[in-house]
PDB file of C-alpha atoms in Angstrom:
ATOM      1  CA  MET B   1      52.588 151.157  99.283  1.00  0.00           C
ATOM      2  CA  ASN B   2      52.226 154.140 101.395  1.00  0.00           C
ATOM      3  CA  PHE B   3      49.532 156.974 101.817  1.00  0.00           C
ATOM      4  CA  HIS B   4      51.057 159.437  99.295  1.00  0.00           C
ATOM      5  CA  GLU B   5      50.822 156.615  96.712  1.00  0.00           C
ATOM      6  CA  LEU B   6      47.333 156.033  97.436  1.00  0.00           C
ATOM      7  CA  ARG B   7      46.599 159.553  97.371  1.00  0.00           C
ATOM      8  CA  ARG B   8      48.127 160.029  93.991  1.00  0.00           C
ATOM      9  CA  ARG B   9      46.092 157.155  92.599  1.00  0.00           C
ATOM     10  CA  LEU B  10      42.893 158.722  93.970  1.00  0.00           C
ATOM     11  CA  VAL B  11      43.787 161.939  92.229  1.00  0.00           C
ATOM     12  CA  ALA B  12      44.622 160.149  89.103  1.00  0.00           C
ATOM     13  CA  TYR B  13      41.413 158.362  89.240  1.00  0.00           C
ATOM     14  CA  LEU B  14      39.366 161.572  89.648  1.00  0.00           C
ATOM     15  CA  ARG B  15      41.306 163.395  87.089  1.00  0.00           C
ATOM     16  CA  ASN B  16      40.417 160.460  84.535  1.00  0.00           C
ATOM     17  CA  LEU B  17      36.672 160.908  85.669  1.00  0.00           C
ATOM     18  CA  VAL B  18      36.887 164.510  84.687  1.00  0.00           C
ATOM     19  CA  ARG B  19      38.763 163.735  81.292  1.00  0.00           C
ATOM     20  CA  ARG B  20      36.238 160.960  80.482  1.00  0.00           C
ATOM     21  CA  GLY B  21      33.297 163.486  81.182  1.00  0.00           C
ATOM     22  CA  ASP B  22      32.021 161.149  83.922  1.00  0.00           C
ATOM     23  CA  THR B  23      32.002 164.218  86.345  1.00  0.00           C
ATOM     24  CA  SER B  24      33.175 167.764  86.524  1.00  0.00           C
ATOM     25  CA  GLU B  25      35.610 169.897  88.641  1.00  0.00           C
ATOM     26  CA  ARG B  26      32.425 171.698  89.845  1.00  0.00           C
ATOM     27  CA  SER B  27      30.523 168.406  90.749  1.00  0.00           C
ATOM     28  CA  LEU B  28      33.424 167.070  92.693  1.00  0.00           C
ATOM     29  CA  ALA B  29      33.975 170.324  94.610  1.00  0.00           C
ATOM     30  CA  ARG B  30      30.257 170.336  95.610  1.00  0.00           C
ATOM     31  CA  LEU B  31      30.604 166.589  96.609  1.00  0.00           C
ATOM     32  CA  THR B  32      33.448 167.394  98.776  1.00  0.00           C
ATOM     33  CA  GLY B  33      32.357 170.721 100.066  1.00  0.00           C
ATOM     34  CA  VAL B  34      35.648 172.632  98.798  1.00  0.00           C
ATOM     35  CA  SER B  35      35.703 175.397  96.347  1.00  0.00           C
ATOM     36  CA  GLN B  36      36.110 174.599  92.784  1.00  0.00           C
ATOM     37  CA  PRO B  37      39.274 176.457  92.416  1.00  0.00           C
ATOM     38  CA  HIS B  38      40.607 174.362  95.057  1.00  0.00           C
ATOM     39  CA  MET B  39      39.492 171.160  93.498  1.00  0.00           C
ATOM     40  CA  HIS B  40      41.030 172.376  90.313  1.00  0.00           C
ATOM     41  CA  HIS B  41      44.436 172.749  91.912  1.00  0.00           C
ATOM     42  CA  VAL B  42      44.287 169.434  93.479  1.00  0.00           C
ATOM     43  CA  LEU B  43      43.424 167.779  90.157  1.00  0.00           C
ATOM     44  CA  LYS B  44      46.439 169.835  88.521  1.00  0.00           C
ATOM     45  CA  GLY B  45      48.843 168.508  91.382  1.00  0.00           C
ATOM     46  CA  LYS B  46      49.254 172.227  92.615  1.00  0.00           C
ATOM     47  CA  ARG B  47      47.694 171.446  95.974  1.00  0.00           C
ATOM     48  CA  LEU B  48      47.269 168.107  97.921  1.00  0.00           C
ATOM     49  CA  LEU B  49      44.248 166.355  98.719  1.00  0.00           C
ATOM     50  CA  SER B  50      43.663 166.409 102.475  1.00  0.00           C
ATOM     51  CA  VAL B  51      42.649 163.104 104.289  1.00  0.00           C
ATOM     52  CA  GLU B  52      39.298 164.461 105.148  1.00  0.00           C
ATOM     53  CA  THR B  53      38.508 165.335 101.550  1.00  0.00           C
ATOM     54  CA  ALA B  54      39.724 162.091 100.361  1.00  0.00           C
ATOM     55  CA  ASP B  55      37.528 160.240 102.871  1.00  0.00           C
ATOM     56  CA  GLN B  56      34.632 162.382 101.716  1.00  0.00           C
ATOM     57  CA  ILE B  57      35.330 161.596  98.017  1.00  0.00           C
ATOM     58  CA  LEU B  58      35.621 158.036  98.617  1.00  0.00           C
ATOM     59  CA  GLY B  59      32.380 157.798 100.606  1.00  0.00           C
ATOM     60  CA  GLN B  60      30.504 159.910  98.215  1.00  0.00           C
ATOM     61  CA  LEU B  61      31.538 157.974  95.266  1.00  0.00           C
ATOM     62  CA  HIS B  62      31.301 154.543  96.935  1.00  0.00           C
ATOM     63  CA  ILE B  63      34.881 153.664  96.148  1.00  0.00           C
ATOM     64  CA  ASP B  64      36.864 151.260  98.634  1.00  0.00           C
ATOM     65  CA  LEU B  65      40.359 152.331  99.261  1.00  0.00           C
ATOM     66  CA  LEU B  66      41.460 148.655  98.526  1.00  0.00           C
ATOM     67  CA  ASP B  67      40.623 149.559  94.812  1.00  0.00           C
ATOM     68  CA  PHE B  68      43.686 151.687  94.574  1.00  0.00           C
ATOM     69  CA  ILE B  69      46.071 148.758  95.978  1.00  0.00           C
ATOM     70  CA  GLU B  70      47.548 146.308  93.479  1.00  0.00           C
ATOM     71  CA  PRO B  71      47.687 142.656  94.391  1.00  0.00           C
ATOM     72  CA  ALA B  72      51.196 141.680  95.397  1.00  0.00           C
TER      73      ALA B  72
END
């Protein structure tokens, strides 16, 4: 397990939230302070999620990074 895999899993989790209708790209962008187009590109895999933005998302959504680590 490395940071890139954790970031990929976080983005997949966020993408799933948007697909299910639990949140929107716009609300995720507002939550993190980035533009909606940037969040769109992150969710589509065209841009990387920065460490700072990932931390902000985890904090705002009350998600623990350990939730993305599978037991050995």
